[in-house]
Backbone as CSV, one residue per row, in Angstrom:
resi,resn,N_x,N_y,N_z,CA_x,CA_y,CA_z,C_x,C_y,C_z
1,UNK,-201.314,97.099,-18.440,-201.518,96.181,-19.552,-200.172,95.980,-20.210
2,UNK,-200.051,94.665,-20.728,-198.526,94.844,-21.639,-198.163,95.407,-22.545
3,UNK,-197.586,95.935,-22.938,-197.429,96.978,-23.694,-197.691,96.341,-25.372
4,UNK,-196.525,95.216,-25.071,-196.534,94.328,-26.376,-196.551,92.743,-26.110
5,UNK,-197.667,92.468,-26.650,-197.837,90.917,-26.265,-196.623,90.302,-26.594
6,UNK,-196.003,90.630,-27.887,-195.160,89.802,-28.606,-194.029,90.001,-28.172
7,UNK,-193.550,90.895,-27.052,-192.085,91.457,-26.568,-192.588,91.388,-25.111
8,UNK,-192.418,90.630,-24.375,-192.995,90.775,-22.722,-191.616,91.381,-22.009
9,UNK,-190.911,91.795,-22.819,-189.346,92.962,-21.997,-189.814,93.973,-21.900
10,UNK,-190.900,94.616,-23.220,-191.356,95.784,-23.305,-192.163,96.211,-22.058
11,UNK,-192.438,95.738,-21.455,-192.833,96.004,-20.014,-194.749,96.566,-20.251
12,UNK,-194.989,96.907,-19.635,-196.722,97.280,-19.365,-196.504,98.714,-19.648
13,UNK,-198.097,99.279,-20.392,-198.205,100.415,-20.448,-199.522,100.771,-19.483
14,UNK,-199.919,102.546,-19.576,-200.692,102.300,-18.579,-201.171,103.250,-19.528
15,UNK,-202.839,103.700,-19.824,-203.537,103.813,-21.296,-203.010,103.836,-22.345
16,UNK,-202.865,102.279,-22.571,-201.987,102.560,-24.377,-203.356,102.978,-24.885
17,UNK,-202.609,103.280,-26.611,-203.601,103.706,-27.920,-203.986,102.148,-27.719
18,UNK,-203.136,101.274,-28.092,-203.569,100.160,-29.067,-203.471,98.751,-27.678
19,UNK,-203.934,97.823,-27.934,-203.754,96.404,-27.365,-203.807,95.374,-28.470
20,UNK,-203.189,94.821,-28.666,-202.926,93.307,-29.760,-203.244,92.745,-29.109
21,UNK,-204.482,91.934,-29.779,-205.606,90.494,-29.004,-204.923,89.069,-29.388
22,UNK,-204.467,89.391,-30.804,-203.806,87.735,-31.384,-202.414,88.256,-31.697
23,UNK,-201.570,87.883,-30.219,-199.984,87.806,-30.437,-199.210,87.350,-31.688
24,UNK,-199.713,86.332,-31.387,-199.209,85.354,-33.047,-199.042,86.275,-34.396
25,UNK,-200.169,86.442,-34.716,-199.993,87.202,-36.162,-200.704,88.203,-35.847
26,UNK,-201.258,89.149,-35.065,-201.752,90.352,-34.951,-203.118,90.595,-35.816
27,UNK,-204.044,89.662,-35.716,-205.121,89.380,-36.603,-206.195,90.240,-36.078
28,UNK,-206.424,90.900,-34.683,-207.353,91.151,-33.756,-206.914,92.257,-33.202
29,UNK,-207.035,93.622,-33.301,-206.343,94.546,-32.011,-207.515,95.450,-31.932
30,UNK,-207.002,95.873,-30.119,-207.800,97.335,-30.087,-207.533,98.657,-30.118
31,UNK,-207.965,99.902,-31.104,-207.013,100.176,-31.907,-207.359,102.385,-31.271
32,UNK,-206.988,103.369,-31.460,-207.556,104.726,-31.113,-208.124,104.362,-29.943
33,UNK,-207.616,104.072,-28.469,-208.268,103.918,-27.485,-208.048,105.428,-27.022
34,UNK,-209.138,105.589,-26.360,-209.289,106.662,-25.460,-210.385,106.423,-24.115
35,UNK,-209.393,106.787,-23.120,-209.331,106.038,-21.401,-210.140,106.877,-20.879
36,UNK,-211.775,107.004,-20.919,-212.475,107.806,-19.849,-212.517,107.481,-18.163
37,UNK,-211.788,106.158,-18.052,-211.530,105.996,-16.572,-210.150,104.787,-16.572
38,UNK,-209.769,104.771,-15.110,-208.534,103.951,-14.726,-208.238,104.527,-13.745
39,UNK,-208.494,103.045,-12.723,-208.172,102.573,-11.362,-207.607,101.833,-11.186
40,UNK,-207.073,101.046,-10.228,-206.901,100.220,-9.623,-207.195,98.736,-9.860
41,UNK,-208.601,98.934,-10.228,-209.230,97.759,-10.192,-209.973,97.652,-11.755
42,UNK,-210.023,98.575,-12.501,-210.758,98.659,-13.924,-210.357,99.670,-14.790
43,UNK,-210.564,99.363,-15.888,-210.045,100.398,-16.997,-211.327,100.480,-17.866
44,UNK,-211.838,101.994,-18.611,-212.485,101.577,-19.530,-212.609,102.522,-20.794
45,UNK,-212.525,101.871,-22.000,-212.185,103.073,-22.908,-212.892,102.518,-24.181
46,UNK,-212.973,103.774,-25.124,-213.944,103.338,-26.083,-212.657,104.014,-27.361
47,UNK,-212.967,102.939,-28.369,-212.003,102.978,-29.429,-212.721,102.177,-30.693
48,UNK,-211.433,101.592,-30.856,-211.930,100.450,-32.807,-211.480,99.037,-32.448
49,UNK,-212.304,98.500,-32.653,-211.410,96.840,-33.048,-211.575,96.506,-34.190
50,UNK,-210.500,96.132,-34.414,-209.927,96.040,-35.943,-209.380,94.353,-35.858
51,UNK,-210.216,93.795,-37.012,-209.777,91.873,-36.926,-209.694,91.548,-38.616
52,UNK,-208.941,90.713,-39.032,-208.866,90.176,-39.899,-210.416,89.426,-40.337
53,UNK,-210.807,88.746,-41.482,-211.714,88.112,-41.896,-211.026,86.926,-42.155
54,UNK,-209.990,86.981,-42.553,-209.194,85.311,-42.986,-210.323,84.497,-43.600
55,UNK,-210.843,85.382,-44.796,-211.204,84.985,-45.894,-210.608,85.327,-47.279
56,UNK,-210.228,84.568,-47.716,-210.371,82.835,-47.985,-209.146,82.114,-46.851
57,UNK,-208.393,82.929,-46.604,-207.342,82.385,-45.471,-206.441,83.946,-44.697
58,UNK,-205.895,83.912,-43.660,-205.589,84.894,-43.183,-204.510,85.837,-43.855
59,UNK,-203.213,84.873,-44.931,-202.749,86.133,-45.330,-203.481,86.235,-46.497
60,UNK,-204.569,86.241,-46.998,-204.962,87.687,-48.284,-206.588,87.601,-47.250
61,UNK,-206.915,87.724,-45.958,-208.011,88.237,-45.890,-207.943,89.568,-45.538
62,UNK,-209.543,90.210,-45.083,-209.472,92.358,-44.976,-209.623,92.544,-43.455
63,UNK,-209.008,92.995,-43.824,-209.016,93.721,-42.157,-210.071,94.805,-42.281
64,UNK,-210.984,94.664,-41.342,-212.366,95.353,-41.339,-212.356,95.972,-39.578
65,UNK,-212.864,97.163,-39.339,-212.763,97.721,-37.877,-214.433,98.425,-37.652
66,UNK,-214.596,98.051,-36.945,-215.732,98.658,-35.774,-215.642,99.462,-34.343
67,UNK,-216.813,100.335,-34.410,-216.598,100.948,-33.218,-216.544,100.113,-32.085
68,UNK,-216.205,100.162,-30.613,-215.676,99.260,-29.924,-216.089,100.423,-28.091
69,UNK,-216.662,99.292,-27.335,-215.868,99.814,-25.514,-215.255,98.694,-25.335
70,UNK,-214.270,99.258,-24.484,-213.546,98.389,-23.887,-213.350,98.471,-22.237
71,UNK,-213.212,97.196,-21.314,-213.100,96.900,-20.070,-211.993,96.350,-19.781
72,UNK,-211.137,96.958,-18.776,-209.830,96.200,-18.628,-210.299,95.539,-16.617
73,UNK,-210.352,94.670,-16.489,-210.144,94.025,-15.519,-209.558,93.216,-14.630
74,UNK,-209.569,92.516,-13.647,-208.766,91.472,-13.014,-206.920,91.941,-12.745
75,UNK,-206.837,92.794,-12.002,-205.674,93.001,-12.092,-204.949,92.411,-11.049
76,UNK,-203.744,91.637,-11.358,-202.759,90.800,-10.654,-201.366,91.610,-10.668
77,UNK,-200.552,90.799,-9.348,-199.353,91.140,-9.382,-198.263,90.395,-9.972
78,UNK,-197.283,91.438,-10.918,-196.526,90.691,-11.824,-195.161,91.360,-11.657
79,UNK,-194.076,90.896,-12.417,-192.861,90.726,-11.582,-192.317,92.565,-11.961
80,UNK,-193.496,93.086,-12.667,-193.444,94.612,-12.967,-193.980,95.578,-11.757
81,UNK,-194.978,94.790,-11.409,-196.334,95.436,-10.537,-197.426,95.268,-11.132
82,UNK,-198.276,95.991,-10.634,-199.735,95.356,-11.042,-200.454,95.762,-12.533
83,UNK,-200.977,94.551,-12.855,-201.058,94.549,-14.577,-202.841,93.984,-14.791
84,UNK,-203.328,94.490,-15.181,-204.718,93.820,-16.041,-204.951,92.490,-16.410
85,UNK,-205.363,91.335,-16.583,-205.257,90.605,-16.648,-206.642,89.605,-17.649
86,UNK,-207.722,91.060,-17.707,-208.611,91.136,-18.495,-208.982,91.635,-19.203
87,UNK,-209.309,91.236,-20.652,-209.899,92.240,-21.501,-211.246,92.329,-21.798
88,UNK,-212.575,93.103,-21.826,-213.529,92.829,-22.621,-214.116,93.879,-23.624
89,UNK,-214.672,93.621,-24.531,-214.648,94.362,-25.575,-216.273,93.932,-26.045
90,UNK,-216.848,95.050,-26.591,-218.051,94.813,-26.956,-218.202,95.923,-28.641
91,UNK,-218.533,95.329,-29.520,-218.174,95.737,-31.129,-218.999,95.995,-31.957
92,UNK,-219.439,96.980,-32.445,-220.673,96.625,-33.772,-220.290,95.749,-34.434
93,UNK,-221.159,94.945,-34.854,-221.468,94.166,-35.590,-222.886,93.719,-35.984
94,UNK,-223.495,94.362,-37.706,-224.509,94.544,-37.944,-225.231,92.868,-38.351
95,UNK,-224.642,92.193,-38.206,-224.515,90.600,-38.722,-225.068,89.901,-37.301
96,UNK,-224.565,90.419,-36.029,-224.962,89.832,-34.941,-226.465,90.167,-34.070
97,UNK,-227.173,89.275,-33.626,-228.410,90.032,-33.023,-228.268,91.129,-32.187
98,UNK,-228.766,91.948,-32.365,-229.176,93.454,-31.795,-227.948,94.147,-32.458
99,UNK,-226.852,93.730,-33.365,-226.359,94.722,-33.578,-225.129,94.879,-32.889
100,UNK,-224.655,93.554,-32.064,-223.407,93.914,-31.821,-222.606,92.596,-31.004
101,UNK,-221.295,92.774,-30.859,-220.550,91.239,-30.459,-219.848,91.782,-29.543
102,UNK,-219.425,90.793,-28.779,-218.162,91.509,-27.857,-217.409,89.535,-27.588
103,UNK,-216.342,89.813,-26.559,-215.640,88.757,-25.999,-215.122,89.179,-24.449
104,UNK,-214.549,88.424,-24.279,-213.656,88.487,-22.930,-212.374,88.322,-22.807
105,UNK,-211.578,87.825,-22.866,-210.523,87.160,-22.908,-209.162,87.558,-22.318
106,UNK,-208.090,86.558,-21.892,-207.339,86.750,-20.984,-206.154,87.038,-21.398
107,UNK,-205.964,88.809,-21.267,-204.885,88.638,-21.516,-203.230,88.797,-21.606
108,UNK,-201.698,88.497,-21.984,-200.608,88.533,-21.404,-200.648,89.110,-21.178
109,UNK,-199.173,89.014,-19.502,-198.877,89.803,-18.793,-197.698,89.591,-18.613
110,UNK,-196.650,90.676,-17.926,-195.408,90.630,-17.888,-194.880,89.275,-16.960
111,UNK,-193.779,88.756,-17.216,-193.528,87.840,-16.954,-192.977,87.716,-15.266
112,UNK,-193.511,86.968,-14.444,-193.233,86.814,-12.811,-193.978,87.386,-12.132
């Protein structure tokens, strides 16, 4: 996985603590990971995701965190070696039916 979205020199880590979901301003991350597996082909670890509310707008909204699993998938070759290329994440959230949200989403990788 990349280590740092926002620095793609920083090269890939292999179980970081943390993953930053929104490069840009760091609104979204996944945060105390801890890696009960990692292969080849999948990663999976259960931690916090921690997201902004960007209420009333993002700089004075709260950053609020939930328990969290996480799935690292799709791994491609990059000009490092082979990197993840997927994230999915599934979150409490007492607001959502049954009690919880997740996403998917794709994401950076070292460059080449």
């Amino acid at each position: 996985v990349l280590n740092e979205c926002n620095v793609p020199t920083a090269g890939p880590a292999v179980t970081p603590v943390a993953i930053v979901l929104a490069c840009g301003d760091a609104n979204a991350s996944l945060v105390d990971l801890t890696w009960s597996s990692w292969t080849s082909s999948s990663a999976t670890a259960t931690g916090k995701y921690t997201r902004n509310t960007c209420v009333p707008n993002c700089a004075l909204g709260t950053f609020v965190t939930s328990q969290a699993v996480i799935r690292l998938a799709y791994p491609i070759e990059t000009g490092v070696g082979p990197e993840f290329a997927s994230v999915s994440y599934l979150y409490a959230d007492a607001s959502a039916p049954g009690g919880s949200s997740g996403a998917t989403v794709v994401i950076p990788t070292s460059p080449g």
